[in-house]
Amino acid sequence: MEKLLDNTGRGKRAIFWMNIFFIVSLIITVLGFAIWNFVHNQVNDPNANLGMGMALVTLGLVAASILMFVVIIGLVISWVTWLFRSAQNLDKLSSKAMSPWAVTILSIIPFVGQIIHFFLFRSLIKGVQSELDSRNAQYTPVSMTLLNLYFGFTVAATLMAAFDGIKLLTGAGIILGYAGLAFYIKVLSTYVKQEQILFKACDDELLRQKVDQVLREREIAQAASQVQEATYENERSSSTDGD
């Protein structure tokens, strides 16, 4: 068995950036709604003095958008590197696992990538849990219900985003999108803990194999030494009898 690479740090970084992405996205949504509200009020009441409030909200939106750019870079790098190593580790344990490159590339294809990733991620989860079961390890299973809800809500949010002119559908799509992301973060958090348990179990297994190998080598060396001593005694005894 090949030694696995610890993926815990990458997984925790991906979760961290997802949480930041969730918060910043929520801030941008609120600020965007505030700007829309300001503009709507200005149209309905041209005499309303909304200039200062509008300027402050716009400035906040620009700052949040710049922050979002940084967050997206951090999120993409941490998530892609985590996904690749996760698939790489499973590939070392199971001959049925997909290529790490295939898993990563298929998951980042625009538009359809999120659909493909759902099935690939589910396969990774089942593969890791199967390896943990084979080692009788104790772990918290990933909730497949949450995983399915993430998929359903994300697809629904994407479809609703196409209806820009219908505020109710657009608002519902935004809410479903946030809910889907929250479910994904929860599932990912559980899965990363499973990866950590599997890494430790495999590391302990390799350590036991090395210890067993050392003990076997010592036993072989000891047996060879005993045979050599016995042979020497026999030869010495034969030589004495001959004299």
CSV table of C-alpha atoms in Angstrom, one decimal:
chain,number,residue,atom,x,y,z
A,1,MET,CA,0.0,0.0,0.0
A,2,GLU,CA,1.3,3.4,-1.0
A,3,LYS,CA,1.6,6.1,1.7
A,4,LEU,CA,-1.2,8.6,1.6
A,5,LEU,CA,-0.7,12.4,1.6
A,6,ASP,CA,-2.3,14.3,4.4
A,7,ASN,CA,-5.1,16.3,2.9
A,8,THR,CA,-6.5,17.7,6.2
A,9,GLY,CA,-4.9,21.2,5.9
A,10,ARG,CA,-6.1,21.7,2.3
A,11,GLY,CA,-9.6,20.6,3.3
A,12,LYS,CA,-9.8,23.0,6.2
A,13,ARG,CA,-8.5,25.8,4.0
A,14,ALA,CA,-11.2,25.1,1.4
A,15,ILE,CA,-13.9,25.2,4.1
A,16,PHE,CA,-12.5,28.4,5.5
A,17,TRP,CA,-12.6,30.2,2.1
A,18,MET,CA,-16.1,28.8,1.4
A,19,ASN,CA,-17.3,30.3,4.7
A,20,ILE,CA,-15.7,33.6,3.8
A,21,PHE,CA,-17.3,33.4,0.3
A,22,PHE,CA,-20.7,32.8,1.9
A,23,ILE,CA,-20.4,35.8,4.1
A,24,VAL,CA,-19.0,38.2,1.5
A,25,SER,CA,-21.6,37.0,-1.0
A,26,LEU,CA,-24.4,37.7,1.5
A,27,ILE,CA,-22.9,41.2,2.1
A,28,ILE,CA,-22.8,42.0,-1.7
A,29,THR,CA,-26.4,40.7,-2.1
A,30,VAL,CA,-27.6,43.0,0.7
A,31,LEU,CA,-25.7,46.0,-0.6
A,32,GLY,CA,-27.0,45.3,-4.2
A,33,PHE,CA,-30.5,45.2,-2.9
A,34,ALA,CA,-29.9,48.5,-1.0
A,35,ILE,CA,-28.7,50.2,-4.1
A,36,TRP,CA,-31.7,48.9,-6.1
A,37,ASN,CA,-33.9,50.3,-3.3
A,38,PHE,CA,-32.2,53.7,-3.4
A,39,VAL,CA,-32.6,53.9,-7.1
A,40,HIS,CA,-36.2,52.8,-6.9
A,41,ASN,CA,-37.0,55.4,-4.2
A,42,GLN,CA,-35.2,58.1,-6.3
A,43,VAL,CA,-37.3,57.3,-9.3
A,44,ASN,CA,-40.5,57.4,-7.3
A,45,ASP,CA,-39.5,60.6,-5.3
A,46,PRO,CA,-37.1,62.8,-7.3
A,47,ASN,CA,-37.0,65.3,-4.4
A,48,ALA,CA,-35.6,62.6,-1.9
A,49,ASN,CA,-32.1,63.4,-0.7
A,50,LEU,CA,-30.5,60.0,-1.1
A,51,GLY,CA,-27.1,61.0,-2.5
A,52,MET,CA,-25.0,60.4,0.5
A,53,GLY,CA,-26.6,57.1,1.4
A,54,MET,CA,-26.3,56.0,-2.2
A,55,ALA,CA,-22.6,57.0,-2.3
A,56,LEU,CA,-21.8,55.1,0.9
A,57,VAL,CA,-23.6,51.9,-0.2
A,58,THR,CA,-22.0,52.1,-3.6
A,59,LEU,CA,-18.6,52.5,-2.0
A,60,GLY,CA,-19.3,49.5,0.3
A,61,LEU,CA,-20.4,47.4,-2.7
A,62,VAL,CA,-17.1,48.3,-4.6
A,63,ALA,CA,-15.0,47.4,-1.6
A,64,ALA,CA,-16.9,44.1,-1.1
A,65,SER,CA,-16.5,43.3,-4.8
A,66,ILE,CA,-12.8,43.7,-4.6
A,67,LEU,CA,-12.7,41.5,-1.5
A,68,MET,CA,-14.8,39.0,-3.3
A,69,PHE,CA,-12.2,38.8,-6.1
A,70,VAL,CA,-9.5,37.9,-3.5
A,71,VAL,CA,-11.8,35.4,-1.9
A,72,ILE,CA,-12.7,33.7,-5.2
A,73,ILE,CA,-9.0,33.2,-6.0
A,74,GLY,CA,-8.3,31.8,-2.5
A,75,LEU,CA,-11.4,29.5,-2.7
A,76,VAL,CA,-10.6,28.2,-6.2
A,77,ILE,CA,-6.9,27.4,-5.4
A,78,SER,CA,-7.7,25.7,-2.1
A,79,TRP,CA,-10.7,23.8,-3.4
A,80,VAL,CA,-9.1,22.5,-6.5
A,81,THR,CA,-5.9,21.4,-4.7
A,82,TRP,CA,-8.0,19.7,-2.1
A,83,LEU,CA,-10.1,17.9,-4.6
A,84,PHE,CA,-7.1,16.7,-6.6
A,85,ARG,CA,-5.3,15.3,-3.6
A,86,SER,CA,-8.5,13.7,-2.3
A,87,ALA,CA,-9.0,11.8,-5.6
A,88,GLN,CA,-5.2,11.1,-5.6
A,89,ASN,CA,-5.3,9.4,-2.2
A,90,LEU,CA,-8.4,7.3,-3.1
A,91,ASP,CA,-6.7,6.3,-6.3
A,92,LYS,CA,-3.8,4.9,-4.3
A,93,LEU,CA,-6.2,2.7,-2.3
A,94,SER,CA,-8.7,1.6,-4.9
A,95,SER,CA,-8.3,0.3,-8.4
A,96,LYS,CA,-11.8,1.5,-9.2
A,97,ALA,CA,-11.2,5.1,-8.4
A,98,MET,CA,-11.1,7.7,-11.2
A,99,SER,CA,-8.0,9.6,-12.3
A,100,PRO,CA,-7.3,12.6,-10.0
A,101,TRP,CA,-6.9,14.7,-13.1
A,102,ALA,CA,-10.2,13.6,-14.6
A,103,VAL,CA,-12.1,14.3,-11.3
A,104,THR,CA,-10.6,17.8,-11.1
A,105,ILE,CA,-11.0,18.8,-14.7
A,106,LEU,CA,-14.5,17.5,-15.0
A,107,SER,CA,-15.5,19.3,-11.8
A,108,ILE,CA,-14.4,22.8,-13.0
A,109,ILE,CA,-16.1,22.7,-16.4
A,110,PRO,CA,-18.3,25.8,-16.7
A,111,PHE,CA,-22.0,25.3,-16.1
A,112,VAL,CA,-22.1,21.5,-16.3
A,113,GLY,CA,-19.2,21.1,-13.8
A,114,GLN,CA,-21.4,21.4,-10.8
A,115,ILE,CA,-23.6,18.6,-12.0
A,116,ILE,CA,-20.7,16.3,-12.8
A,117,HIS,CA,-19.0,17.2,-9.5
A,118,PHE,CA,-22.1,16.0,-7.6
A,119,PHE,CA,-21.7,12.5,-8.9
A,120,LEU,CA,-17.9,12.5,-8.6
A,121,PHE,CA,-18.0,13.9,-5.0
A,122,ARG,CA,-20.6,11.2,-4.1
A,123,SER,CA,-18.2,8.6,-5.5
A,124,LEU,CA,-15.3,9.9,-3.5
A,125,ILE,CA,-17.5,9.9,-0.3
A,126,LYS,CA,-18.6,6.3,-0.9
A,127,GLY,CA,-15.0,5.3,-1.7
A,128,VAL,CA,-13.5,6.8,1.5
A,129,GLN,CA,-16.3,5.4,3.7
A,130,SER,CA,-15.8,1.9,2.1
A,131,GLU,CA,-12.0,2.1,3.0
A,132,LEU,CA,-12.9,3.2,6.5
A,133,ASP,CA,-15.4,0.3,6.9
A,134,SER,CA,-12.7,-2.2,5.7
A,135,ARG,CA,-10.5,-1.0,8.5
A,136,ASN,CA,-13.3,-1.0,11.1
A,137,ALA,CA,-12.6,2.7,11.7
A,138,GLN,CA,-15.1,4.8,13.7
A,139,TYR,CA,-16.4,7.8,11.8
A,140,THR,CA,-19.4,10.0,11.2
A,141,PRO,CA,-21.1,9.2,7.9
A,142,VAL,CA,-21.8,11.9,5.4
A,143,SER,CA,-25.4,12.8,5.2
A,144,MET,CA,-26.5,11.8,1.6
A,145,THR,CA,-29.7,13.8,2.3
A,146,LEU,CA,-27.7,17.0,2.7
A,147,LEU,CA,-25.6,16.1,-0.4
A,148,ASN,CA,-28.8,15.6,-2.5
A,149,LEU,CA,-30.3,18.9,-1.1
A,150,TYR,CA,-27.1,20.7,-2.1
A,151,PHE,CA,-27.4,19.3,-5.6
A,152,GLY,CA,-31.1,20.0,-6.0
A,153,PHE,CA,-31.0,23.5,-4.5
A,154,THR,CA,-27.9,24.5,-6.6
A,155,VAL,CA,-29.5,23.3,-9.9
A,156,ALA,CA,-32.8,25.1,-9.0
A,157,ALA,CA,-30.9,28.3,-8.1
A,158,THR,CA,-29.0,28.2,-11.4
A,159,LEU,CA,-32.3,27.7,-13.4
A,160,MET,CA,-34.0,30.5,-11.5
A,161,ALA,CA,-31.2,32.9,-12.2
A,162,ALA,CA,-32.2,32.8,-15.8
A,163,PHE,CA,-35.4,34.7,-14.9
A,164,ASP,CA,-33.9,38.1,-14.4
A,165,GLY,CA,-37.2,40.0,-14.9
A,166,ILE,CA,-39.1,38.1,-12.2
A,167,LYS,CA,-38.1,39.3,-8.8
A,168,LEU,CA,-39.8,36.5,-6.9
A,169,LEU,CA,-38.0,33.8,-8.8
A,170,THR,CA,-34.7,35.7,-8.6
A,171,GLY,CA,-35.0,36.1,-4.9
A,172,ALA,CA,-36.0,32.5,-4.4
A,173,GLY,CA,-33.0,31.4,-6.5
A,174,ILE,CA,-30.6,33.5,-4.4
A,175,ILE,CA,-32.0,31.9,-1.2
A,176,LEU,CA,-31.7,28.4,-2.6
A,177,GLY,CA,-28.2,29.1,-3.8
A,178,TYR,CA,-27.1,30.1,-0.3
A,179,ALA,CA,-28.9,27.1,1.2
A,180,GLY,CA,-27.1,24.8,-1.3
A,181,LEU,CA,-23.7,26.3,-0.4
A,182,ALA,CA,-24.4,25.8,3.3
A,183,PHE,CA,-25.3,22.2,2.7
A,184,TYR,CA,-22.1,21.6,0.7
A,185,ILE,CA,-20.0,23.2,3.4
A,186,LYS,CA,-21.6,20.8,6.0
A,187,VAL,CA,-21.0,17.8,3.8
A,188,LEU,CA,-17.4,18.8,3.0
A,189,SER,CA,-16.7,19.4,6.7
A,190,THR,CA,-17.8,15.8,7.5
A,191,TYR,CA,-15.9,14.4,4.6
A,192,VAL,CA,-12.6,16.1,5.5
A,193,LYS,CA,-12.9,14.6,9.0
A,194,GLN,CA,-13.3,11.2,7.3
A,195,GLU,CA,-10.2,11.9,5.2
A,196,GLN,CA,-8.2,12.7,8.4
A,197,ILE,CA,-9.3,9.4,10.0
A,198,LEU,CA,-8.5,7.4,6.9
A,199,PHE,CA,-5.0,9.0,6.7
A,200,LYS,CA,-4.3,8.1,10.3
A,201,ALA,CA,-5.6,4.6,9.9
A,202,CYS,CA,-3.4,4.0,6.8
A,203,ASP,CA,-0.4,5.6,8.4
A,204,ASP,CA,-0.8,3.3,11.4
A,205,GLU,CA,-1.2,0.3,9.1
A,206,LEU,CA,2.0,1.2,7.3
A,207,LEU,CA,3.8,1.6,10.6
A,208,ARG,CA,2.6,-1.8,11.8
A,209,GLN,CA,3.8,-3.3,8.5
A,210,LYS,CA,7.2,-1.8,9.0
A,211,VAL,CA,7.4,-3.0,12.6
A,212,ASP,CA,6.3,-6.5,11.5
A,213,GLN,CA,8.9,-6.5,8.7
A,214,VAL,CA,11.7,-5.5,11.2
A,215,LEU,CA,10.6,-8.2,13.6
A,216,ARG,CA,10.5,-10.8,10.8
A,217,GLU,CA,14.0,-9.8,9.7
A,218,ARG,CA,15.3,-10.1,13.3
A,219,GLU,CA,13.7,-13.5,13.7
A,220,ILE,CA,15.2,-14.6,10.4
A,221,ALA,CA,18.6,-13.3,11.4
A,222,GLN,CA,18.3,-14.9,14.8
A,223,ALA,CA,17.3,-18.3,13.2
A,224,ALA,CA,20.2,-18.0,10.8
A,225,SER,CA,22.6,-17.3,13.7
A,226,GLN,CA,21.3,-20.3,15.6
A,227,VAL,CA,21.6,-22.5,12.5
A,228,GLN,CA,25.2,-21.3,12.0
A,229,GLU,CA,26.0,-22.0,15.6
A,230,ALA,CA,24.5,-25.4,15.4
A,231,THR,CA,26.4,-26.2,12.2
A,232,TYR,CA,29.7,-25.0,13.8
A,233,GLU,CA,29.0,-27.2,16.9
A,234,ASN,CA,28.3,-30.2,14.7
A,235,GLU,CA,31.4,-29.6,12.7
A,236,ARG,CA,33.5,-29.2,15.8
A,237,SER,CA,32.0,-32.3,17.4
A,238,SER,CA,32.7,-34.3,14.2
A,239,SER,CA,36.3,-33.1,14.2
A,240,THR,CA,36.8,-34.1,17.8
A,241,ASP,CA,35.3,-37.6,17.2
A,242,GLY,CA,37.6,-38.0,14.2
A,243,ASP,CA,40.7,-37.3,16.3
